[in-house]
CSV table of C-alpha atoms in Angstrom, one decimal:
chain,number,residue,atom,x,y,z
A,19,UNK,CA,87.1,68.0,110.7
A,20,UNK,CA,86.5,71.1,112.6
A,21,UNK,CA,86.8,70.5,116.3
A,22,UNK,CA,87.0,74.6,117.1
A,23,UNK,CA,83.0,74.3,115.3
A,24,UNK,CA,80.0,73.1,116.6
A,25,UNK,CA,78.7,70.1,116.0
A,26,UNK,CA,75.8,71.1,114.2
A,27,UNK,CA,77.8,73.2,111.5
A,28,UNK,CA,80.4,70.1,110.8
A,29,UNK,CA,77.0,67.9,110.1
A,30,UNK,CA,76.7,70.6,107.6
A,31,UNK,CA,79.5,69.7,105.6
A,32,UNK,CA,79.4,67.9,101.9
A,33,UNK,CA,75.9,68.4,102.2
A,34,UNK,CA,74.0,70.7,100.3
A,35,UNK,CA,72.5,73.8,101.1
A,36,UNK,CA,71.0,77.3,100.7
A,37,UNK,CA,73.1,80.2,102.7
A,38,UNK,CA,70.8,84.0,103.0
A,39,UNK,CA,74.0,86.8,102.7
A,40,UNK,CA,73.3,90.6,103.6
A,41,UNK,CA,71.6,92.2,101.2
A,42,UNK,CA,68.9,89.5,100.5
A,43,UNK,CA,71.2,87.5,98.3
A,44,UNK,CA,70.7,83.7,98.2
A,45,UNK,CA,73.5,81.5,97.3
A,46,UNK,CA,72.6,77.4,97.0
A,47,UNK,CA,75.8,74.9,96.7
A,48,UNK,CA,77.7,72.2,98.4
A,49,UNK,CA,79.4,73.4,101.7
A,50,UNK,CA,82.9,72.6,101.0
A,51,UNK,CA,84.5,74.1,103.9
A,52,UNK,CA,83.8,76.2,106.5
A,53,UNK,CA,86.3,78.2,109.6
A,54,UNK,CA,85.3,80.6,112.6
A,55,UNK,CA,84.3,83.0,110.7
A,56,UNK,CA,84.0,81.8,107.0
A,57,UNK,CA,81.7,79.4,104.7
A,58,UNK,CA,82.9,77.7,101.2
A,59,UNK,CA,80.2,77.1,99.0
A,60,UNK,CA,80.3,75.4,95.4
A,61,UNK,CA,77.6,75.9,93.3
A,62,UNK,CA,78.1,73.8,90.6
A,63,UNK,CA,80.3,76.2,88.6
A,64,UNK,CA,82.0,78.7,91.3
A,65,UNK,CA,83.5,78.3,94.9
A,66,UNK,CA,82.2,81.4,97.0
A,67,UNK,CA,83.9,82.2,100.4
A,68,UNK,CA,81.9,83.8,102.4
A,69,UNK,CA,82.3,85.9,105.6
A,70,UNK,CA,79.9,84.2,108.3
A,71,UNK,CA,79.5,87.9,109.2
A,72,UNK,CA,76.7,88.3,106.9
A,73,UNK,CA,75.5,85.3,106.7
A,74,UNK,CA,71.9,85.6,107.6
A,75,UNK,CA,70.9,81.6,107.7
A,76,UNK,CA,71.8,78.7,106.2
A,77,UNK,CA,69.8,75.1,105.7
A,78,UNK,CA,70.1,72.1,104.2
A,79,UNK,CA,68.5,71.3,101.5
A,80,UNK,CA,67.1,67.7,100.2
A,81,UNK,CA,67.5,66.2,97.4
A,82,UNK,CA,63.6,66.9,96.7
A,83,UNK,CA,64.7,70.5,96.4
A,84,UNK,CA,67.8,70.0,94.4
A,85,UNK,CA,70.0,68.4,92.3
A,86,UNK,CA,72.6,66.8,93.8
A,87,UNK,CA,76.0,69.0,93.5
A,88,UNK,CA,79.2,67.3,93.2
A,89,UNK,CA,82.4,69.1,94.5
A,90,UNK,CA,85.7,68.8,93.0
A,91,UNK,CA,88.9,67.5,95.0
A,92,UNK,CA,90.7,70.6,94.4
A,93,UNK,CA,89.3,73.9,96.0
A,94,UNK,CA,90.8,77.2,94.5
A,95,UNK,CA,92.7,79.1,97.5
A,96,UNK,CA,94.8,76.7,99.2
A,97,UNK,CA,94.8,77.7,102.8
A,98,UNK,CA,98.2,75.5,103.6
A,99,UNK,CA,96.3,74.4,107.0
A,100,UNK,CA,93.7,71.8,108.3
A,101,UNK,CA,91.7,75.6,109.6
A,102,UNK,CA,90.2,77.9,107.5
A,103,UNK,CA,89.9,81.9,108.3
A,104,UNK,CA,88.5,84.9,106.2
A,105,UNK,CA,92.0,86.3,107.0
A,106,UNK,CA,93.9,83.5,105.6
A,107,UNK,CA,91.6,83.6,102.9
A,108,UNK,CA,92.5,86.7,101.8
A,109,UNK,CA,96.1,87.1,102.1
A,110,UNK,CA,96.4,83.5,100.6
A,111,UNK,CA,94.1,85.1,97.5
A,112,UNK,CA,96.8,87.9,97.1
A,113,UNK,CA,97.3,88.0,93.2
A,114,UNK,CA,94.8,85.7,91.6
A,115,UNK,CA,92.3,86.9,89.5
A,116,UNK,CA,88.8,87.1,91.8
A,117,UNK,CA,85.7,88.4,91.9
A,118,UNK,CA,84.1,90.1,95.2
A,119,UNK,CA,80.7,91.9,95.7
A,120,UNK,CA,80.9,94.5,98.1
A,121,UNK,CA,78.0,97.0,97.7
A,122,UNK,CA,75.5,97.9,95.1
A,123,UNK,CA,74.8,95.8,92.0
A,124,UNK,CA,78.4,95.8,90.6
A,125,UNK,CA,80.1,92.8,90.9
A,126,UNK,CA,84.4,93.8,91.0
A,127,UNK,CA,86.7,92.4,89.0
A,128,UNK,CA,90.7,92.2,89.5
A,129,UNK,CA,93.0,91.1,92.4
A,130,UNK,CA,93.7,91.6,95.7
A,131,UNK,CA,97.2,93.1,96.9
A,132,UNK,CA,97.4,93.7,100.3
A,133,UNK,CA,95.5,93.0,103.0
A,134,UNK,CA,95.8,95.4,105.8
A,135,UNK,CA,94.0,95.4,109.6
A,136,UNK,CA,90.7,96.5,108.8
A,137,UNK,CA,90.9,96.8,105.1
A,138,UNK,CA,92.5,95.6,101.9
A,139,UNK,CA,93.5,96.9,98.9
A,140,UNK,CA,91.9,95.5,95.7
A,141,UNK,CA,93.4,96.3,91.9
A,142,UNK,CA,90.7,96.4,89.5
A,143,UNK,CA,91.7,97.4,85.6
A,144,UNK,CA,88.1,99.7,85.4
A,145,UNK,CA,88.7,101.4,89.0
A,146,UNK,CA,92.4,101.3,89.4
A,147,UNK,CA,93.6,100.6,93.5
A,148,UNK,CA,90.5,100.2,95.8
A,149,UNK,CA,90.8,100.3,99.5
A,150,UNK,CA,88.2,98.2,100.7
A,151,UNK,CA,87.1,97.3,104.3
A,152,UNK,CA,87.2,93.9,105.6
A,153,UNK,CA,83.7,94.1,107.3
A,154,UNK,CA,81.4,94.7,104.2
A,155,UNK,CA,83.2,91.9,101.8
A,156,UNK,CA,80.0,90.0,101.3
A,157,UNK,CA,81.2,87.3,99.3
A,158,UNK,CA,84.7,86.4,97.0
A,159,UNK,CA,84.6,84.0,94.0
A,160,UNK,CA,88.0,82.9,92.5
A,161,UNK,CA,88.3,82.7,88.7
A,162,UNK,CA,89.0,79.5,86.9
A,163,UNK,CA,92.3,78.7,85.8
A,164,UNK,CA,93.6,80.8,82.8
A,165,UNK,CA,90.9,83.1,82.9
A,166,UNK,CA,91.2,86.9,83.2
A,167,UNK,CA,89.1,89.8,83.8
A,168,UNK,CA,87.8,91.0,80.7
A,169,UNK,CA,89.5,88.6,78.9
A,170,UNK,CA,93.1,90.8,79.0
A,171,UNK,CA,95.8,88.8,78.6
A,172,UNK,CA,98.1,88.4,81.8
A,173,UNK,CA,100.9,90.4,79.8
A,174,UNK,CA,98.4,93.3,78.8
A,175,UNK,CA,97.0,93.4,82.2
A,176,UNK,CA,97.3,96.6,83.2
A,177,UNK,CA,98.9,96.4,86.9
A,178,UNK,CA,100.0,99.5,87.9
A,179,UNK,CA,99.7,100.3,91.3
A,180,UNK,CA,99.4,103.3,93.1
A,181,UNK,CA,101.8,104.8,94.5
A,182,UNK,CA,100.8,105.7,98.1
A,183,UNK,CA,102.0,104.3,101.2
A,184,UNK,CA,99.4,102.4,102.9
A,185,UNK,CA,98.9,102.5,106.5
A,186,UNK,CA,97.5,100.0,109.0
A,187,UNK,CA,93.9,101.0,109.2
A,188,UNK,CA,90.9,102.2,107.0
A,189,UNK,CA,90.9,105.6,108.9
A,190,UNK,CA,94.7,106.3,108.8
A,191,UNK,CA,94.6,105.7,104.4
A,192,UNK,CA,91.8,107.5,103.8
A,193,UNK,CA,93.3,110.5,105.5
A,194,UNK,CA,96.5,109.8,102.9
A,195,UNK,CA,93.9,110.7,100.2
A,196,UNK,CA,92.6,114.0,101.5
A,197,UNK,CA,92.8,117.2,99.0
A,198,UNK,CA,91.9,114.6,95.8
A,199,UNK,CA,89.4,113.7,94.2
A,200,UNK,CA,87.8,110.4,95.4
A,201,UNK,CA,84.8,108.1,95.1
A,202,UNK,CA,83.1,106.4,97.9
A,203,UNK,CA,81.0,103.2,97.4
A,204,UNK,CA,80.6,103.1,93.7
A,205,UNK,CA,79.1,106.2,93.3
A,206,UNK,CA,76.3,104.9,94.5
A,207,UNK,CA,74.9,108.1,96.0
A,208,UNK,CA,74.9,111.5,94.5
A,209,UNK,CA,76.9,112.9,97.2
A,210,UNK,CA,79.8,110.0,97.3
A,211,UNK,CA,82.1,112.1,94.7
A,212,UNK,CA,84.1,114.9,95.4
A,213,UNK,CA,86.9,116.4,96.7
A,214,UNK,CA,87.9,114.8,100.5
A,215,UNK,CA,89.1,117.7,102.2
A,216,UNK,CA,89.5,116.4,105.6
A,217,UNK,CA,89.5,113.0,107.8
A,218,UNK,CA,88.8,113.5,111.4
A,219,UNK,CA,87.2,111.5,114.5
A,220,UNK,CA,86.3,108.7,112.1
A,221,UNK,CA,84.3,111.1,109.5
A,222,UNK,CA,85.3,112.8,106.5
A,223,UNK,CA,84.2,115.7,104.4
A,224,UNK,CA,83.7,115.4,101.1
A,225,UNK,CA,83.3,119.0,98.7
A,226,UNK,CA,80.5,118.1,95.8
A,227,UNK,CA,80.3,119.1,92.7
A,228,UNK,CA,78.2,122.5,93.8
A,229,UNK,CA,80.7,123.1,96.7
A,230,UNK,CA,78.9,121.8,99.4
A,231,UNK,CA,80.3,120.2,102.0
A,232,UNK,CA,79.1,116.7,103.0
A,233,UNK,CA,80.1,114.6,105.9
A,234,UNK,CA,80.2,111.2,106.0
A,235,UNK,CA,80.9,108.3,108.8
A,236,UNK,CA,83.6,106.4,108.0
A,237,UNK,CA,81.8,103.1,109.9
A,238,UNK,CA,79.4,103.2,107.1
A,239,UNK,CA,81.9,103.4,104.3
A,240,UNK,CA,82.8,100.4,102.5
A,241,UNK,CA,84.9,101.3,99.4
A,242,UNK,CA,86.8,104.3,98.7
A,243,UNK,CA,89.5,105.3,95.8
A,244,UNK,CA,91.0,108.0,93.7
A,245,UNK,CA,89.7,109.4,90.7
């Protein structure tokens, strides 16, 4: 099916099987599908595409171990070709309703509008635009059909974008937010709000709430948006 993919992986394939991601997270499912640099996994309920990127290990599980778990025909995100990419992926997701874990233990809600070179922007109706970098996506789950976040209807959706440009890299729009107020991975750190004053040699600074200054790398960063 694959002939760019070894061997081993293709025997992988409509079997089940039990896929470690970053983070300690354990996700058990038929593989469905699989690219370069990207596993589809259904569990039963849910198709997960995930980024081989942090994919840990994967291994095949018996029946012994599991219930069988059968696939439908259909998969969610129709790539248009017989190869599958994380790329692809994403810009063919552009505008359905999906779910994505990123960081933390927050699970995000929306849709995705743009995917950029190292980033892409994601619409949630809770955090407003999100730029997002490709590298820390861990996993993406698309929602059923006629489903919605939150249950909002498709007309009450709230889909206002903002208005800023966006430029090709991470780096480049996070300097496009500097003198605002931002947030940087969820809040997941007491020092990840504040006000960016600068962007320089791929590190910002970030005033807190006491006035200090705090730098941070921008390699490390995985979500960032305006507050």
């Amino acid at each position: 099916m694959k002939n760019d993919l070894s061997k081993e992986f293709q025997e992988l394939l409509d079997n089940t099987v039990s896929i470690e991601v970053s983070g300690g997270h354990h996700h058990a499912g038929v593989l469905v599908d699989l690219g370069p640099d990207i596993f589809v996994l259904f569990n039963g309920m849910e198709y997960l595409y995930i980024p081989s990127i942090h994919v840990h290990n994967i291994r095949k599980i018996t029946e012994l171990e599991e219930d069988p778990i059968v696939a439908p025909a259909e998969v969610p995100i129709d790539h248009h070709t017989d190869k599958i990419s994380f790329r692809k992926t994403l810009m063919n997701a552009k505008g359905l309703f999906v779910k994505i874990y990123v960081t933390g233990n927050k699970t995000l809600h929306g849709y995705i509008t743009s995917v950029m070179n190292d980033y892409f922007v994601f619409y949630s109706p809770v955090y407003k635009t999100m730029y997002i970098t490709l590298s820390h996506l861990k996993w993406l789950i698309p929602y059923k059909d006629n489903v919605t976040p939150y249950t909002l209807s498709v007309t009450s959706l709230p889909i206002s974008h903002s208005s800023l440009p966006l430029a090709r890299t991470f780096d480049e729009q996070c300097k496009k937010l500097e003198n605002q107020m931002i947030v940087l991975d969820l809040g997941d750190h007491l020092q990840k709000t504040g006000l960016l004053k600068k962007v320089f040699e791929h590190k910002l600074a970030l005033t807190n709430a006491e006035g200090e200054t705090v730098f941070w790398n921008l390699h490390h960063l995985k979500i960032i948006y305006a507050i």
